[in-house]
PDB file of C-alpha atoms in Angstrom:
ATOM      1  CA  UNK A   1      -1.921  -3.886 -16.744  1.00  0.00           C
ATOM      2  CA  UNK A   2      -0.012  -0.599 -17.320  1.00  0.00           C
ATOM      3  CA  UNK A   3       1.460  -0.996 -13.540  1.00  0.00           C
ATOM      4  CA  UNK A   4       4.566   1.209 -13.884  1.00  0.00           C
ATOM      5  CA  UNK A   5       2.271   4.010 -14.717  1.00  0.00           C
ATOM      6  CA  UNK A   6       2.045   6.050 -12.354  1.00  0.00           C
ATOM      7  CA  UNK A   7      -2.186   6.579 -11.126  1.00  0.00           C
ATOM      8  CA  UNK A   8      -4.128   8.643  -9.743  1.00  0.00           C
ATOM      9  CA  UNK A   9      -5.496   8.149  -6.373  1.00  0.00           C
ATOM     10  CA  UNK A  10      -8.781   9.725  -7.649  1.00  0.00           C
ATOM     11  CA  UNK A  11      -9.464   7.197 -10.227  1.00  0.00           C
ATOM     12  CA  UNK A  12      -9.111   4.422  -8.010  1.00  0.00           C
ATOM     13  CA  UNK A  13     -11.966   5.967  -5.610  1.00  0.00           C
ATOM     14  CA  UNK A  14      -9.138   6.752  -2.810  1.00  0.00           C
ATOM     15  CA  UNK A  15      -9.554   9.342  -0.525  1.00  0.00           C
ATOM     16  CA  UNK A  16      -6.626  11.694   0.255  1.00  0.00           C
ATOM     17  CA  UNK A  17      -6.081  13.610   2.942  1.00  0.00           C
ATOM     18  CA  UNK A  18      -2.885  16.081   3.222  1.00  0.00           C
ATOM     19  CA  UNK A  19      -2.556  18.604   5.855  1.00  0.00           C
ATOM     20  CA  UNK A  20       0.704  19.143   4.536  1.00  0.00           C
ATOM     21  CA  UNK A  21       3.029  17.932   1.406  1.00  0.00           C
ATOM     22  CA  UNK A  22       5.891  16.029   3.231  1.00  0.00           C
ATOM     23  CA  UNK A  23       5.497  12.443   1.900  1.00  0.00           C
ATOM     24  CA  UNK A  24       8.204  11.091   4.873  1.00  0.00           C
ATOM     25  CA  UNK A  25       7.248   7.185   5.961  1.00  0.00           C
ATOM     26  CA  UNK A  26       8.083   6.261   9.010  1.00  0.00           C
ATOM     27  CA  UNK A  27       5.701   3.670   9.475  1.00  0.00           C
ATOM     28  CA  UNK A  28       2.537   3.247   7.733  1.00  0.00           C
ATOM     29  CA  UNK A  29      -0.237   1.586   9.937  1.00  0.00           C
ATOM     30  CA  UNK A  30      -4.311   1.103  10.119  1.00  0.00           C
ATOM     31  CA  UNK A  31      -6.637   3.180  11.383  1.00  0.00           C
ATOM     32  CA  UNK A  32      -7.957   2.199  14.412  1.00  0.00           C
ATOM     33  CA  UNK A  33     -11.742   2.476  15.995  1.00  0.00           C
ATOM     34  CA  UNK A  34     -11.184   1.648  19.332  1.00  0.00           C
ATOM     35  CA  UNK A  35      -9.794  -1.939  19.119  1.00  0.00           C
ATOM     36  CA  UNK A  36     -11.286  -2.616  15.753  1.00  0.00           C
ATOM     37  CA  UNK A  37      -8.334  -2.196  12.952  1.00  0.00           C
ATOM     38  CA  UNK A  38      -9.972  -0.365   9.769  1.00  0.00           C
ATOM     39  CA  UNK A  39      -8.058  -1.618   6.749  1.00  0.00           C
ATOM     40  CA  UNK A  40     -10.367   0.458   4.424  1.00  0.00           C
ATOM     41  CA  UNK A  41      -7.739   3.038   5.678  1.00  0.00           C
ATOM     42  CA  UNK A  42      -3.953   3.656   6.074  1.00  0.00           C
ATOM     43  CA  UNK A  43      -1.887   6.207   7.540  1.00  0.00           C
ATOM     44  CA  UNK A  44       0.702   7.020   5.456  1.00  0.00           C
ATOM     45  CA  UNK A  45       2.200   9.513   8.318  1.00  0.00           C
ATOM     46  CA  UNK A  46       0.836  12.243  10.320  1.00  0.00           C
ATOM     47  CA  UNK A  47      -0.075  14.294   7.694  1.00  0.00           C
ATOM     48  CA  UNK A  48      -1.506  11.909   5.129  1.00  0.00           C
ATOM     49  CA  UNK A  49      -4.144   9.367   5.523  1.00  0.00           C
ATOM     50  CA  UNK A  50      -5.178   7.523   2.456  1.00  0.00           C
ATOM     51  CA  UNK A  51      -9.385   6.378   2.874  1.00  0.00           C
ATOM     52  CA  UNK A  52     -11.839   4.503   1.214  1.00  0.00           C
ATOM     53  CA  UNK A  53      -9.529   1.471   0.416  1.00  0.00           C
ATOM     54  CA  UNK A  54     -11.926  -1.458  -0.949  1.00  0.00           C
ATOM     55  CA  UNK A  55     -11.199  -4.441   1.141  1.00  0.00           C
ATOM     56  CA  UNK A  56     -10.903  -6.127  -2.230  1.00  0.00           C
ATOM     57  CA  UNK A  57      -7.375  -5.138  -2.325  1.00  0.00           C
ATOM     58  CA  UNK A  58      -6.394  -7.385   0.658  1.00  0.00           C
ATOM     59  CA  UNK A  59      -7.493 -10.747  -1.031  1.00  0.00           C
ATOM     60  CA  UNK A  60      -4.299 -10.102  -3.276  1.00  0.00           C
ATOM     61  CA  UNK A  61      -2.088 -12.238  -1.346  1.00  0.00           C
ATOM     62  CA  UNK A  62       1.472 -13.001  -1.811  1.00  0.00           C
ATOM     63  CA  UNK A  63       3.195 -15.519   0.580  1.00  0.00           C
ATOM     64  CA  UNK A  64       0.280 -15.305   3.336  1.00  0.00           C
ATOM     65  CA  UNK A  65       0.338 -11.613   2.932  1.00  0.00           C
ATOM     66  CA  UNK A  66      -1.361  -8.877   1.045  1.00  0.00           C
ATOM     67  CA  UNK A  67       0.858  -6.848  -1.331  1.00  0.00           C
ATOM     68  CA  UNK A  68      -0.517  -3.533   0.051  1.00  0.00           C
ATOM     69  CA  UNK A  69       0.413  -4.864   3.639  1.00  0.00           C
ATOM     70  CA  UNK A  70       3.692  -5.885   2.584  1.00  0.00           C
ATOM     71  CA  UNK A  71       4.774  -2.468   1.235  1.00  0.00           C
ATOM     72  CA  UNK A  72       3.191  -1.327   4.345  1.00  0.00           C
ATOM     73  CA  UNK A  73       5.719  -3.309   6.255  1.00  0.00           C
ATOM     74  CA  UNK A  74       9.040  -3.059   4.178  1.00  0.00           C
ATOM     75  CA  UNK A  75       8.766   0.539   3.493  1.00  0.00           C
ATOM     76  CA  UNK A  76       9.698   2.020   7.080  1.00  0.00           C
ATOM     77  CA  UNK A  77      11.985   3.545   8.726  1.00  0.00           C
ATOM     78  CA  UNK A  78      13.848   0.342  10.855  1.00  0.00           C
ATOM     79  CA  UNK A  79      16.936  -0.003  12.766  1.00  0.00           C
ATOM     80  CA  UNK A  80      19.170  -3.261  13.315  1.00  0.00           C
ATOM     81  CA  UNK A  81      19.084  -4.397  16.953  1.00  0.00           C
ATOM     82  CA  UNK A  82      22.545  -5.793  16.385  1.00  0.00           C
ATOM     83  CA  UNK A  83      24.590  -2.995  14.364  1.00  0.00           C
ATOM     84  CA  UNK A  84      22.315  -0.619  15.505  1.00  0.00           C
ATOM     85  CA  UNK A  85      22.497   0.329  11.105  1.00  0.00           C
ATOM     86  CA  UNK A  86      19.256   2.464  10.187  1.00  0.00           C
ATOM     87  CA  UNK A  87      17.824   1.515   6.820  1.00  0.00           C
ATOM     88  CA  UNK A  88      15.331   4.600   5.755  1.00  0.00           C
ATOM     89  CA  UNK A  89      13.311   4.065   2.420  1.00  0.00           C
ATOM     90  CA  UNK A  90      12.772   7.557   1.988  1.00  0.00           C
ATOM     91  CA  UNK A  91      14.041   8.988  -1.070  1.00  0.00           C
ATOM     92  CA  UNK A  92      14.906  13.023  -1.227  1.00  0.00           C
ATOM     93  CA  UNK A  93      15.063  13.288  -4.748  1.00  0.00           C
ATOM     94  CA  UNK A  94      12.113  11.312  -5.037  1.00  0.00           C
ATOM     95  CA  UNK A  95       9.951  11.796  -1.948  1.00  0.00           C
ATOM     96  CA  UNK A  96       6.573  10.563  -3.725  1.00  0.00           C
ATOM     97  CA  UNK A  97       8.308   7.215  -4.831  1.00  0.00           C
ATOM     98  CA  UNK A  98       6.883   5.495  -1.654  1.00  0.00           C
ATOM     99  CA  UNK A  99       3.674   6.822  -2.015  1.00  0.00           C
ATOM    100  CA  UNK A 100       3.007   6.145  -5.738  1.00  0.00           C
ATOM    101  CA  UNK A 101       4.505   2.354  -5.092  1.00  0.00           C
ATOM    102  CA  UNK A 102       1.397   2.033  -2.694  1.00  0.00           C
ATOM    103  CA  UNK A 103      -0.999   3.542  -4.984  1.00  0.00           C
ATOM    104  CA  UNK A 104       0.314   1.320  -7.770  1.00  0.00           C
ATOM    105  CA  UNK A 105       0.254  -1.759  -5.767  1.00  0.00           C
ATOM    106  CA  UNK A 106      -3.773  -1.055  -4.989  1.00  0.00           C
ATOM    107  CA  UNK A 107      -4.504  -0.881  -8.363  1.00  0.00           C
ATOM    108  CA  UNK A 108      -2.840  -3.877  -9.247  1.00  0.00           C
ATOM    109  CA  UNK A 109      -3.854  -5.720  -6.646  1.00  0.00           C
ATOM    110  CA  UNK A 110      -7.787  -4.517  -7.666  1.00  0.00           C
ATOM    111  CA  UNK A 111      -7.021  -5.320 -11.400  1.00  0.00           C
ATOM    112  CA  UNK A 112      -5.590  -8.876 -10.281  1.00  0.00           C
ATOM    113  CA  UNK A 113      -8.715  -9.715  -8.741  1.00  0.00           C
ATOM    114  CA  UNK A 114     -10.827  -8.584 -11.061  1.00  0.00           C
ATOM    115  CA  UNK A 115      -9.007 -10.425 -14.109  1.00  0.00           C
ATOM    116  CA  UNK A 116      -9.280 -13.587 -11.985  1.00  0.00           C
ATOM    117  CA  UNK A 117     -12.771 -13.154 -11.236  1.00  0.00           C
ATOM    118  CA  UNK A 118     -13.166 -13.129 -15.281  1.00  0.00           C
ATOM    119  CA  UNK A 119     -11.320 -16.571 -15.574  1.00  0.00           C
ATOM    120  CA  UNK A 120     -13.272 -19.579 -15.937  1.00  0.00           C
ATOM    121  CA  UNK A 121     -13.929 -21.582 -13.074  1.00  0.00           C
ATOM    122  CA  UNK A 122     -11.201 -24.154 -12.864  1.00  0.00           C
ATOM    123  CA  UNK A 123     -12.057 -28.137 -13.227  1.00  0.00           C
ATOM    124  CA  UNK A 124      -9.973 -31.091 -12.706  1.00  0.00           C
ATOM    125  CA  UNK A 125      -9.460 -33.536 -15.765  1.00  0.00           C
TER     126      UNK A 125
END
């Protein structure tokens, strides 16, 4: 599936849009239409949104959760309630590293589906 390769957001039909190059997470969320979340697209942070996501991606589910919503969870910027200890994903001398991950993990989440959609329908013996 050629998944450490790193991909272009164009060839996956993603929409990018930068008002500036600083690839920081804090958070990544959904957009939001009023009270109706649109998973179709995600702010990265406030200066990249990433659009157009098929909703394909989502039935790629790992332990009750979609792989694009659990990097969308792990990678942020947290603190420990306890120890009050900040863990920050970001990565200065690799600030795209987040970004790439989540590009990766929607192609291989679209490529997973679509290689199980070629398997033959399974049958009990």
């Amino acid at each position: 599936m050629n998944y450490e390769k790193p991909v272009s957001a164009d060839d996956l039909g993603l929409v990018i849009e930068k008002s500036r190059d600083d690839y920081t997470v804090t958070k990544m969320c959904f957009a939001k239409e009023g009270k109706e979340i649109k998973k179709d697209t995600i702010i990265y942070n406030e200066y990249i949104t990433i659009k157009n996501i098929p909703n394909r991606v989502y039935e790629y589910v790992i332990n009750g959760k979609s792989a694009v919503e659990w990097i969308m969870e792990r990678y942020a910027v947290s603190q420990d309630k306890n120890s009050r200890l900040s863990d920050d994903p970001n990565d200065n001398e690799h600030p795209t590293y987040i970004f790439q991950l989540l590009i990766s993990v929607i192609k291989v989440s679209l490529q997973t589906q679509n290689l199980l959609d070629e398997l033959p329908e399974y049958k009990e013996i």
